[in-house]
PDB file of C-alpha atoms in Angstrom:
ATOM      1  CA  MET A  16      17.798  11.813 -10.157  1.00  0.00           C
ATOM      2  CA  SER A  17      14.892  11.466  -7.945  1.00  0.00           C
ATOM      3  CA  SER A  18      12.699  10.859 -10.900  1.00  0.00           C
ATOM      4  CA  MET A  19      13.953   7.240 -11.196  1.00  0.00           C
ATOM      5  CA  PHE A  20      11.790   6.377  -7.978  1.00  0.00           C
ATOM      6  CA  HIS A  21       8.464   5.382  -8.688  1.00  0.00           C
ATOM      7  CA  PRO A  22       5.933   7.349  -6.551  1.00  0.00           C
ATOM      8  CA  SER A  23       4.313   4.189  -5.546  1.00  0.00           C
ATOM      9  CA  GLY A  24       7.486   2.604  -4.498  1.00  0.00           C
ATOM     10  CA  VAL A  25       7.436  -0.079  -6.919  1.00  0.00           C
ATOM     11  CA  GLY A  26      10.143   0.298  -9.816  1.00  0.00           C
ATOM     12  CA  LYS A  27       9.514  -0.625 -13.750  1.00  0.00           C
ATOM     13  CA  THR A  28      11.131  -3.928 -13.194  1.00  0.00           C
ATOM     14  CA  GLY A  29       8.340  -4.640 -10.625  1.00  0.00           C
ATOM     15  CA  GLU A  30      10.799  -4.644  -7.851  1.00  0.00           C
ATOM     16  CA  THR A  31       9.784  -3.084  -4.368  1.00  0.00           C
ATOM     17  CA  MET A  32      11.738  -0.172  -3.298  1.00  0.00           C
ATOM     18  CA  THR A  33      12.942  -0.309   0.290  1.00  0.00           C
ATOM     19  CA  ALA A  34      10.182   0.547   2.856  1.00  0.00           C
ATOM     20  CA  ALA A  35      12.405   3.095   4.298  1.00  0.00           C
ATOM     21  CA  LEU A  36      11.355   6.780   3.551  1.00  0.00           C
ATOM     22  CA  PRO A  37      14.240   9.361   2.742  1.00  0.00           C
ATOM     23  CA  GLU A  38      13.594  10.944   6.242  1.00  0.00           C
ATOM     24  CA  GLU A  39      14.144   7.626   7.924  1.00  0.00           C
ATOM     25  CA  LEU A  40      17.596   7.121   5.943  1.00  0.00           C
ATOM     26  CA  THR A  41      18.687  10.651   6.601  1.00  0.00           C
ATOM     27  CA  ALA A  42      17.842  10.051  10.324  1.00  0.00           C
ATOM     28  CA  LEU A  43      19.948   6.873  10.439  1.00  0.00           C
ATOM     29  CA  LEU A  44      22.760   8.525   8.659  1.00  0.00           C
ATOM     30  CA  LEU A  45      22.717  11.569  11.045  1.00  0.00           C
ATOM     31  CA  ALA A  46      22.558   9.209  14.127  1.00  0.00           C
ATOM     32  CA  TRP A  47      25.570   7.131  12.724  1.00  0.00           C
ATOM     33  CA  SER A  48      27.427  10.340  12.134  1.00  0.00           C
ATOM     34  CA  ASP A  49      26.793  11.339  15.714  1.00  0.00           C
ATOM     35  CA  GLY A  50      28.355   8.385  16.947  1.00  0.00           C
ATOM     36  CA  ASP A  51      25.551   5.844  17.095  1.00  0.00           C
ATOM     37  CA  PRO A  52      26.900   2.415  15.879  1.00  0.00           C
ATOM     38  CA  GLU A  53      23.617   0.702  16.047  1.00  0.00           C
ATOM     39  CA  ALA A  54      22.238   3.087  13.438  1.00  0.00           C
ATOM     40  CA  LEU A  55      24.608   1.481  10.878  1.00  0.00           C
ATOM     41  CA  GLN A  56      23.092  -1.863  11.514  1.00  0.00           C
ATOM     42  CA  GLU A  57      19.859  -0.432  10.547  1.00  0.00           C
ATOM     43  CA  LEU A  58      21.027   1.635   7.818  1.00  0.00           C
ATOM     44  CA  MET A  59      23.032  -1.194   5.792  1.00  0.00           C
ATOM     45  CA  PRO A  60      20.196  -3.436   4.773  1.00  0.00           C
ATOM     46  CA  LEU A  61      18.149  -0.494   3.706  1.00  0.00           C
ATOM     47  CA  VAL A  62      21.048   0.961   1.849  1.00  0.00           C
ATOM     48  CA  SER A  63      21.959  -2.079   0.104  1.00  0.00           C
ATOM     49  CA  ASN A  64      18.456  -3.028  -0.945  1.00  0.00           C
ATOM     50  CA  ASP A  65      18.189   0.603  -2.545  1.00  0.00           C
ATOM     51  CA  LEU A  66      21.439  -0.002  -4.399  1.00  0.00           C
ATOM     52  CA  ARG A  67      20.312  -3.454  -5.547  1.00  0.00           C
ATOM     53  CA  VAL A  68      17.083  -2.144  -6.879  1.00  0.00           C
ATOM     54  CA  MET A  69      18.709   0.897  -8.309  1.00  0.00           C
ATOM     55  CA  ALA A  70      21.345  -1.324 -10.128  1.00  0.00           C
ATOM     56  CA  ARG A  71      18.810  -3.823 -11.426  1.00  0.00           C
ATOM     57  CA  ARG A  72      16.824  -0.998 -12.979  1.00  0.00           C
ATOM     58  CA  TYR A  73      19.817   0.569 -14.578  1.00  0.00           C
ATOM     59  CA  LEU A  74      20.737  -2.860 -16.009  1.00  0.00           C
ATOM     60  CA  ALA A  75      17.139  -3.138 -17.275  1.00  0.00           C
ATOM     61  CA  ARG A  76      17.576  -0.045 -19.205  1.00  0.00           C
ATOM     62  CA  GLU A  77      21.167  -0.401 -20.333  1.00  0.00           C
ATOM     63  CA  GLY A  78      21.551  -4.247 -20.683  1.00  0.00           C
ATOM     64  CA  ASP A  79      25.207  -4.142 -20.109  1.00  0.00           C
ATOM     65  CA  ARG A  80      26.895  -4.768 -16.752  1.00  0.00           C
ATOM     66  CA  HIS A  81      30.062  -3.269 -17.754  1.00  0.00           C
ATOM     67  CA  ILE A  82      28.661   0.161 -18.350  1.00  0.00           C
ATOM     68  CA  LEU A  83      27.135   0.233 -14.637  1.00  0.00           C
ATOM     69  CA  GLN A  84      28.526   3.273 -13.186  1.00  0.00           C
ATOM     70  CA  PRO A  85      28.756   3.034  -9.304  1.00  0.00           C
ATOM     71  CA  THR A  86      29.121   6.678  -9.062  1.00  0.00           C
ATOM     72  CA  ALA A  87      25.837   7.469 -10.563  1.00  0.00           C
ATOM     73  CA  LEU A  88      24.124   4.916  -8.175  1.00  0.00           C
ATOM     74  CA  VAL A  89      25.943   6.611  -5.099  1.00  0.00           C
ATOM     75  CA  ASN A  90      24.833   9.944  -6.342  1.00  0.00           C
ATOM     76  CA  GLU A  91      21.399   8.808  -6.821  1.00  0.00           C
ATOM     77  CA  PHE A  92      21.129   7.421  -3.520  1.00  0.00           C
ATOM     78  CA  PHE A  93      22.608  10.275  -1.502  1.00  0.00           C
ATOM     79  CA  LEU A  94      20.471  12.720  -3.400  1.00  0.00           C
ATOM     80  CA  LYS A  95      17.616  10.660  -2.387  1.00  0.00           C
ATOM     81  CA  VAL A  96      18.643  10.832   1.470  1.00  0.00           C
ATOM     82  CA  ASN A  97      19.461  14.175   1.226  1.00  0.00           C
ATOM     83  CA  ASP A  98      16.365  15.239  -0.208  1.00  0.00           C
ATOM     84  CA  ARG A  99      15.073  17.079   2.919  1.00  0.00           C
ATOM     85  CA  ARG A 100      18.502  18.984   3.118  1.00  0.00           C
ATOM     86  CA  SER A 101      18.372  17.968   6.977  1.00  0.00           C
ATOM     87  CA  VAL A 102      22.143  16.898   6.465  1.00  0.00           C
ATOM     88  CA  GLN A 103      24.266  19.755   6.381  1.00  0.00           C
ATOM     89  CA  TRP A 104      27.282  19.312   4.174  1.00  0.00           C
ATOM     90  CA  GLU A 105      30.000  21.684   4.609  1.00  0.00           C
ATOM     91  CA  ASN A 106      31.420  21.276   1.034  1.00  0.00           C
ATOM     92  CA  ARG A 107      31.684  18.689  -1.769  1.00  0.00           C
ATOM     93  CA  ALA A 108      34.582  16.905  -0.116  1.00  0.00           C
ATOM     94  CA  HIS A 109      32.661  16.402   3.003  1.00  0.00           C
ATOM     95  CA  PHE A 110      29.547  14.992   1.117  1.00  0.00           C
ATOM     96  CA  PHE A 111      31.560  12.874  -0.997  1.00  0.00           C
ATOM     97  CA  GLY A 112      33.813  11.766   1.876  1.00  0.00           C
ATOM     98  CA  PHE A 113      30.443  10.787   3.825  1.00  0.00           C
ATOM     99  CA  ALA A 114      29.246   8.779   0.700  1.00  0.00           C
ATOM    100  CA  ALA A 115      32.768   7.160   0.301  1.00  0.00           C
ATOM    101  CA  GLN A 116      32.710   6.059   3.998  1.00  0.00           C
ATOM    102  CA  THR A 117      29.337   4.787   4.014  1.00  0.00           C
ATOM    103  CA  MET A 118      29.913   2.616   0.708  1.00  0.00           C
ATOM    104  CA  ARG A 119      33.097   1.336   2.288  1.00  0.00           C
ATOM    105  CA  LEU A 120      31.365   0.041   5.447  1.00  0.00           C
ATOM    106  CA  ILE A 121      28.339  -1.295   3.382  1.00  0.00           C
ATOM    107  CA  LEU A 122      30.757  -3.065   1.364  1.00  0.00           C
ATOM    108  CA  VAL A 123      32.836  -4.493   4.186  1.00  0.00           C
ATOM    109  CA  ASP A 124      30.001  -5.451   6.216  1.00  0.00           C
ATOM    110  CA  PHE A 125      28.782  -7.264   3.170  1.00  0.00           C
ATOM    111  CA  ALA A 126      31.947  -9.291   2.730  1.00  0.00           C
ATOM    112  CA  ARG A 127      31.983 -10.140   6.563  1.00  0.00           C
ATOM    113  CA  HIS A 128      28.487 -11.388   6.411  1.00  0.00           C
ATOM    114  CA  GLN A 129      29.406 -13.401   3.321  1.00  0.00           C
ATOM    115  CA  LYS A 130      32.556 -14.798   5.054  1.00  0.00           C
ATOM    116  CA  ARG A 131      30.618 -15.761   8.270  1.00  0.00           C
ATOM    117  CA  ALA A 132      27.825 -17.367   6.220  1.00  0.00           C
ATOM    118  CA  LYS A 133      30.427 -19.489   4.102  1.00  0.00           C
ATOM    119  CA  ARG A 134      32.119 -20.633   7.420  1.00  0.00           C
ATOM    120  CA  GLY A 135      28.702 -21.999   8.355  1.00  0.00           C
ATOM    121  CA  GLY A 136      28.095 -19.456  11.141  1.00  0.00           C
ATOM    122  CA  GLY A 137      24.204 -19.733  10.552  1.00  0.00           C
ATOM    123  CA  GLU A 138      23.923 -16.335   9.742  1.00  0.00           C
ATOM    124  CA  ASN A 139      21.934 -15.385   6.562  1.00  0.00           C
ATOM    125  CA  PRO A 140      24.170 -13.194   4.443  1.00  0.00           C
ATOM    126  CA  MET A 141      22.956  -9.670   3.519  1.00  0.00           C
ATOM    127  CA  MET A 142      22.279 -10.215  -0.146  1.00  0.00           C
ATOM    128  CA  LEU A 143      22.968  -7.483  -2.728  1.00  0.00           C
ATOM    129  CA  GLY A 144      21.760  -9.738  -5.628  1.00  0.00           C
ATOM    130  CA  PRO A 145      21.098 -13.333  -6.603  1.00  0.00           C
ATOM    131  CA  GLU A 146      24.709 -13.714  -8.201  1.00  0.00           C
ATOM    132  CA  LEU A 147      26.404 -12.980  -5.199  1.00  0.00           C
ATOM    133  CA  ASP A 148      27.305 -16.905  -4.714  1.00  0.00           C
ATOM    134  CA  ASP A 149      29.419 -16.574  -7.683  1.00  0.00           C
ATOM    135  CA  LEU A 150      31.529 -13.869  -5.949  1.00  0.00           C
ATOM    136  CA  ALA A 151      34.248 -16.185  -5.345  1.00  0.00           C
ATOM    137  CA  GLY A 152      34.217 -17.591  -9.036  1.00  0.00           C
ATOM    138  CA  ALA A 153      37.679 -17.643 -10.810  1.00  0.00           C
ATOM    139  CA  ASP A 154      37.212 -14.399 -12.642  1.00  0.00           C
ATOM    140  CA  GLN A 155      35.608 -12.755  -9.643  1.00  0.00           C
ATOM    141  CA  PRO A 156      37.593 -10.502  -7.055  1.00  0.00           C
ATOM    142  CA  SER A 157      37.498 -12.170  -3.835  1.00  0.00           C
ATOM    143  CA  ARG A 158      35.612 -10.844  -0.747  1.00  0.00           C
ATOM    144  CA  VAL A 159      38.721 -11.395   1.063  1.00  0.00           C
ATOM    145  CA  GLU A 160      40.432  -8.507  -1.120  1.00  0.00           C
ATOM    146  CA  ILE A 161      37.714  -6.227   0.084  1.00  0.00           C
ATOM    147  CA  LEU A 162      38.375  -7.046   3.823  1.00  0.00           C
ATOM    148  CA  ALA A 163      42.041  -6.774   3.462  1.00  0.00           C
ATOM    149  CA  LEU A 164      42.041  -3.683   1.462  1.00  0.00           C
ATOM    150  CA  HIS A 165      39.575  -2.385   4.232  1.00  0.00           C
ATOM    151  CA  GLN A 166      42.283  -2.833   6.848  1.00  0.00           C
ATOM    152  CA  ALA A 167      45.331  -1.795   4.720  1.00  0.00           C
ATOM    153  CA  LEU A 168      43.500   1.556   3.975  1.00  0.00           C
ATOM    154  CA  ASP A 169      43.230   2.177   7.741  1.00  0.00           C
ATOM    155  CA  ARG A 170      46.889   1.871   7.870  1.00  0.00           C
ATOM    156  CA  LEU A 171      47.320   4.011   4.601  1.00  0.00           C
ATOM    157  CA  GLU A 172      44.797   6.695   6.410  1.00  0.00           C
ATOM    158  CA  ALA A 173      47.190   7.032   9.374  1.00  0.00           C
ATOM    159  CA  GLN A 174      50.206   7.516   6.929  1.00  0.00           C
ATOM    160  CA  ASP A 175      48.348   9.855   4.357  1.00  0.00           C
ATOM    161  CA  PRO A 176      44.777  10.881   4.790  1.00  0.00           C
ATOM    162  CA  ARG A 177      44.617  12.626   1.660  1.00  0.00           C
ATOM    163  CA  MET A 178      45.797   9.576  -0.193  1.00  0.00           C
ATOM    164  CA  ALA A 179      43.228   7.470   1.475  1.00  0.00           C
ATOM    165  CA  SER A 180      40.505   9.873   0.593  1.00  0.00           C
ATOM    166  CA  VAL A 181      41.594   9.396  -3.127  1.00  0.00           C
ATOM    167  CA  VAL A 182      41.257   5.645  -2.732  1.00  0.00           C
ATOM    168  CA  LYS A 183      38.035   5.722  -1.141  1.00  0.00           C
ATOM    169  CA  LEU A 184      36.591   7.619  -3.672  1.00  0.00           C
ATOM    170  CA  ARG A 185      37.981   5.989  -6.636  1.00  0.00           C
ATOM    171  CA  TYR A 186      37.486   2.440  -5.298  1.00  0.00           C
ATOM    172  CA  PHE A 187      34.439   2.676  -3.148  1.00  0.00           C
ATOM    173  CA  VAL A 188      32.549   5.011  -4.950  1.00  0.00           C
ATOM    174  CA  GLY A 189      33.993   4.490  -8.442  1.00  0.00           C
ATOM    175  CA  MET A 190      34.621   8.073  -9.275  1.00  0.00           C
ATOM    176  CA  THR A 191      37.079   8.716 -12.141  1.00  0.00           C
ATOM    177  CA  VAL A 192      40.247  10.867 -11.641  1.00  0.00           C
ATOM    178  CA  GLN A 193      38.620  13.950 -12.816  1.00  0.00           C
ATOM    179  CA  GLU A 194      35.608  13.468 -10.473  1.00  0.00           C
ATOM    180  CA  THR A 195      37.889  12.709  -7.519  1.00  0.00           C
ATOM    181  CA  ALA A 196      39.839  15.832  -8.356  1.00  0.00           C
ATOM    182  CA  ALA A 197      36.869  17.703  -8.279  1.00  0.00           C
ATOM    183  CA  ALA A 198      35.546  16.190  -5.159  1.00  0.00           C
ATOM    184  CA  LEU A 199      38.681  16.863  -3.354  1.00  0.00           C
ATOM    185  CA  ASP A 200      39.502  20.101  -4.791  1.00  0.00           C
ATOM    186  CA  LEU A 201      42.709  18.848  -6.053  1.00  0.00           C
ATOM    187  CA  SER A 202      44.336  18.975  -9.558  1.00  0.00           C
ATOM    188  CA  PRO A 203      43.739  15.669 -11.750  1.00  0.00           C
ATOM    189  CA  ALA A 204      47.471  15.252 -11.838  1.00  0.00           C
ATOM    190  CA  THR A 205      47.607  15.092  -8.022  1.00  0.00           C
ATOM    191  CA  VAL A 206      44.990  12.545  -7.819  1.00  0.00           C
ATOM    192  CA  LYS A 207      46.763  10.573 -10.589  1.00  0.00           C
ATOM    193  CA  ARG A 208      49.905  10.558  -8.380  1.00  0.00           C
ATOM    194  CA  GLU A 209      48.183   9.741  -5.374  1.00  0.00           C
ATOM    195  CA  TRP A 210      46.225   7.092  -6.968  1.00  0.00           C
ATOM    196  CA  GLN A 211      49.376   5.541  -8.561  1.00  0.00           C
ATOM    197  CA  PHE A 212      51.304   5.452  -5.395  1.00  0.00           C
ATOM    198  CA  ALA A 213      48.424   4.253  -3.236  1.00  0.00           C
ATOM    199  CA  ARG A 214      47.748   1.154  -5.509  1.00  0.00           C
ATOM    200  CA  LEU A 215      51.640   0.060  -5.205  1.00  0.00           C
ATOM    201  CA  TRP A 216      51.566   0.634  -1.346  1.00  0.00           C
ATOM    202  CA  LEU A 217      48.191  -1.311  -1.109  1.00  0.00           C
ATOM    203  CA  PHE A 218      49.356  -3.980  -3.297  1.00  0.00           C
ATOM    204  CA  ARG A 219      52.552  -4.533  -1.404  1.00  0.00           C
ATOM    205  CA  GLU A 220      50.460  -4.420   2.063  1.00  0.00           C
ATOM    206  CA  LEU A 221      48.121  -7.124   0.610  1.00  0.00           C
ATOM    207  CA  ASN A 222      50.740  -9.234  -0.484  1.00  0.00           C
ATOM    208  CA  GLY A 223      52.898  -9.151   2.477  1.00  0.00           C
ATOM    209  CA  ASP A 224      55.862  -7.735   0.673  1.00  0.00           C
ATOM    210  CA  GLY A 225      57.981  -5.366   2.746  1.00  0.00           C
ATOM    211  CA  ASP A 226      57.272  -2.673   5.308  1.00  0.00           C
ATOM    212  CA  PRO A 227      55.514   0.694   4.738  1.00  0.00           C
ATOM    213  CA  PRO A 228      57.976   3.848   4.804  1.00  0.00           C
ATOM    214  CA  ASN A 229      57.719   5.636   7.806  1.00  0.00           C
TER     215      ASN A 229
ATOM    216  CA  MET B 300      31.553   8.971  11.420  1.00  0.00           C
ATOM    217  CA  ALA B 301      34.420  10.712  13.142  1.00  0.00           C
ATOM    218  CA  VAL B 302      35.671  13.231  10.788  1.00  0.00           C
ATOM    219  CA  SER B 303      39.309  14.571  11.989  1.00  0.00           C
ATOM    220  CA  ARG B 304      39.577  18.391  11.542  1.00  0.00           C
ATOM    221  CA  ASN B 305      43.230  18.212  11.690  1.00  0.00           C
ATOM    222  CA  PRO B 306      44.514  14.892   9.905  1.00  0.00           C
ATOM    223  CA  PRO B 307      47.996  13.963  10.606  1.00  0.00           C
ATOM    224  CA  GLU B 308      50.484  15.128   7.975  1.00  0.00           C
ATOM    225  CA  PRO B 309      52.472  12.554   6.084  1.00  0.00           C
ATOM    226  CA  THR B 310      55.829  12.162   7.122  1.00  0.00           C
ATOM    227  CA  GLU B 311      58.893  13.804   5.342  1.00  0.00           C
ATOM    228  CA  ARG B 312      60.112  10.097   4.418  1.00  0.00           C
ATOM    229  CA  TRP B 313      56.584   9.076   3.090  1.00  0.00           C
ATOM    230  CA  GLN B 314      56.421  12.230   0.683  1.00  0.00           C
ATOM    231  CA  ARG B 315      59.914  11.575  -0.443  1.00  0.00           C
ATOM    232  CA  CYS B 316      59.120   8.156  -1.189  1.00  0.00           C
ATOM    233  CA  LYS B 317      56.058   9.108  -2.907  1.00  0.00           C
ATOM    234  CA  GLN B 318      57.907  11.816  -4.983  1.00  0.00           C
ATOM    235  CA  ILE B 319      60.527   9.357  -6.154  1.00  0.00           C
ATOM    236  CA  VAL B 320      58.272   6.601  -7.155  1.00  0.00           C
ATOM    237  CA  CYS B 321      55.743   8.687  -8.994  1.00  0.00           C
ATOM    238  CA  SER B 322      58.756  10.535 -10.665  1.00  0.00           C
ATOM    239  CA  MET B 323      60.167   7.173 -11.806  1.00  0.00           C
ATOM    240  CA  LEU B 324      57.123   5.973 -13.128  1.00  0.00           C
ATOM    241  CA  THR B 325      57.176   8.833 -15.664  1.00  0.00           C
ATOM    242  CA  GLN B 326      60.639   7.556 -16.761  1.00  0.00           C
ATOM    243  CA  ASP B 327      61.809   4.773 -19.097  1.00  0.00           C
ATOM    244  CA  ARG B 328      62.513   1.606 -16.891  1.00  0.00           C
ATOM    245  CA  GLU B 329      66.208   1.478 -18.122  1.00  0.00           C
ATOM    246  CA  THR B 330      66.772   4.755 -16.028  1.00  0.00           C
ATOM    247  CA  TRP B 331      65.285   3.417 -12.880  1.00  0.00           C
ATOM    248  CA  PRO B 332      68.373   2.047 -11.146  1.00  0.00           C
ATOM    249  CA  THR B 333      70.309   5.264 -11.883  1.00  0.00           C
ATOM    250  CA  LEU B 334      67.398   7.400 -10.793  1.00  0.00           C
ATOM    251  CA  LEU B 335      67.054   5.500  -7.561  1.00  0.00           C
ATOM    252  CA  VAL B 336      70.672   5.879  -6.671  1.00  0.00           C
ATOM    253  CA  LYS B 337      70.580   9.446  -7.298  1.00  0.00           C
ATOM    254  CA  GLU B 338      67.450  10.209  -5.650  1.00  0.00           C
ATOM    255  CA  CYS B 339      67.951   8.062  -2.448  1.00  0.00           C
ATOM    256  CA  GLY B 340      71.520   8.872  -1.918  1.00  0.00           C
ATOM    257  CA  ASP B 341      73.049   6.930   1.200  1.00  0.00           C
ATOM    258  CA  ASP B 342      69.565   6.487   2.637  1.00  0.00           C
ATOM    259  CA  VAL B 343      69.119   2.759   2.620  1.00  0.00           C
ATOM    260  CA  GLU B 344      65.712   2.319   4.036  1.00  0.00           C
ATOM    261  CA  LEU B 345      64.313   4.888   1.530  1.00  0.00           C
ATOM    262  CA  PHE B 346      66.192   3.182  -1.536  1.00  0.00           C
ATOM    263  CA  LEU B 347      64.690  -0.129  -0.465  1.00  0.00           C
ATOM    264  CA  ASP B 348      61.227   1.171  -0.137  1.00  0.00           C
ATOM    265  CA  ALA B 349      61.165   2.952  -3.221  1.00  0.00           C
ATOM    266  CA  ALA B 350      62.783  -0.003  -5.214  1.00  0.00           C
ATOM    267  CA  CYS B 351      60.277  -2.300  -3.531  1.00  0.00           C
ATOM    268  CA  LEU B 352      57.351  -0.108  -4.863  1.00  0.00           C
ATOM    269  CA  ILE B 353      58.695   0.621  -8.103  1.00  0.00           C
ATOM    270  CA  ARG B 354      59.272  -2.912  -8.838  1.00  0.00           C
ATOM    271  CA  LEU B 355      55.650  -3.873  -8.009  1.00  0.00           C
ATOM    272  CA  SER B 356      54.463  -1.346 -10.696  1.00  0.00           C
ATOM    273  CA  LEU B 357      55.478  -4.158 -13.116  1.00  0.00           C
ATOM    274  CA  ARG B 358      53.023  -6.658 -11.721  1.00  0.00           C
ATOM    275  CA  VAL B 359      50.286  -4.411 -10.224  1.00  0.00           C
ATOM    276  CA  GLY B 360      48.207  -4.941 -13.263  1.00  0.00           C
ATOM    277  CA  ASP B 361      44.745  -3.545 -12.825  1.00  0.00           C
ATOM    278  CA  PHE B 362      44.464  -4.100  -9.179  1.00  0.00           C
ATOM    279  CA  ILE B 363      41.633  -2.159  -7.496  1.00  0.00           C
ATOM    280  CA  GLU B 364      41.016  -0.396 -10.731  1.00  0.00           C
ATOM    281  CA  GLU B 365      37.338  -1.728 -10.889  1.00  0.00           C
ATOM    282  CA  PRO B 366      35.154   0.073  -8.426  1.00  0.00           C
ATOM    283  CA  ALA B 367      34.163  -2.350  -5.488  1.00  0.00           C
ATOM    284  CA  LEU B 368      30.360  -1.356  -6.020  1.00  0.00           C
ATOM    285  CA  ARG B 369      30.563  -3.114  -9.436  1.00  0.00           C
ATOM    286  CA  LYS B 370      31.837  -6.513  -7.825  1.00  0.00           C
ATOM    287  CA  VAL B 371      28.907  -6.919  -5.412  1.00  0.00           C
ATOM    288  CA  LEU B 372      25.898  -5.496  -7.557  1.00  0.00           C
ATOM    289  CA  PRO B 373      23.984  -7.779  -9.865  1.00  0.00           C
TER     290      PRO B 373
END
């Protein structure tokens, strides 16, 4: 994975990788995990830039947006920041839980920036790519969906933390059922059931149809 | 990130609703009304919850099936 990062910091597509070094990213991740909210503010632009460049490289090689595997990007990024092994992961679930939470917050923050910018808040949106202005297009999922889902996911987590973990890994990291099962040490059949129910429950939450079971 | 060492257990009602809905999804639609009545008994609240969710399975489509990251990357 790390071989994809050119030693000079300039990718094959000519784009400059983030100025952040792996140790800087790791330090910010550690600070954030220790409860420093400002670390996340510093972290997000660095992470999003990395992801954007990695995605473009991937697409330059493969040429097909539809085979872009978010999981591969997330794995690559976290291997990079974990290169110094200064973050002690308890197990696979801990590692992927952290990855999912990071991706979720990055995407939610991105959606919030976009929303504020659209309202004319005078704030430059954090850009992940030049096509982002098309996000609200007819065939594109709305940024509102990400924000609403984020809030509904908090409610789901209060009801069923394991189910929420499945959603985070499936939706925010892009894992398959099999990958999610391996990451959470569950059977694929269990993950499939949790995912089925979560989708229905979240769909209802977002459409305001009925109260959650309690 | 705050990681809870002892996350709350889902309630019995929640687990029961999940069990019923997931079980129904493996059965033919024609059997759903009978199964709902059988599984929920006289628990009206459980019946309404499960009925609502199972009904939504007909129009949930590919909701959140595409990973979020794929939406925002170029």
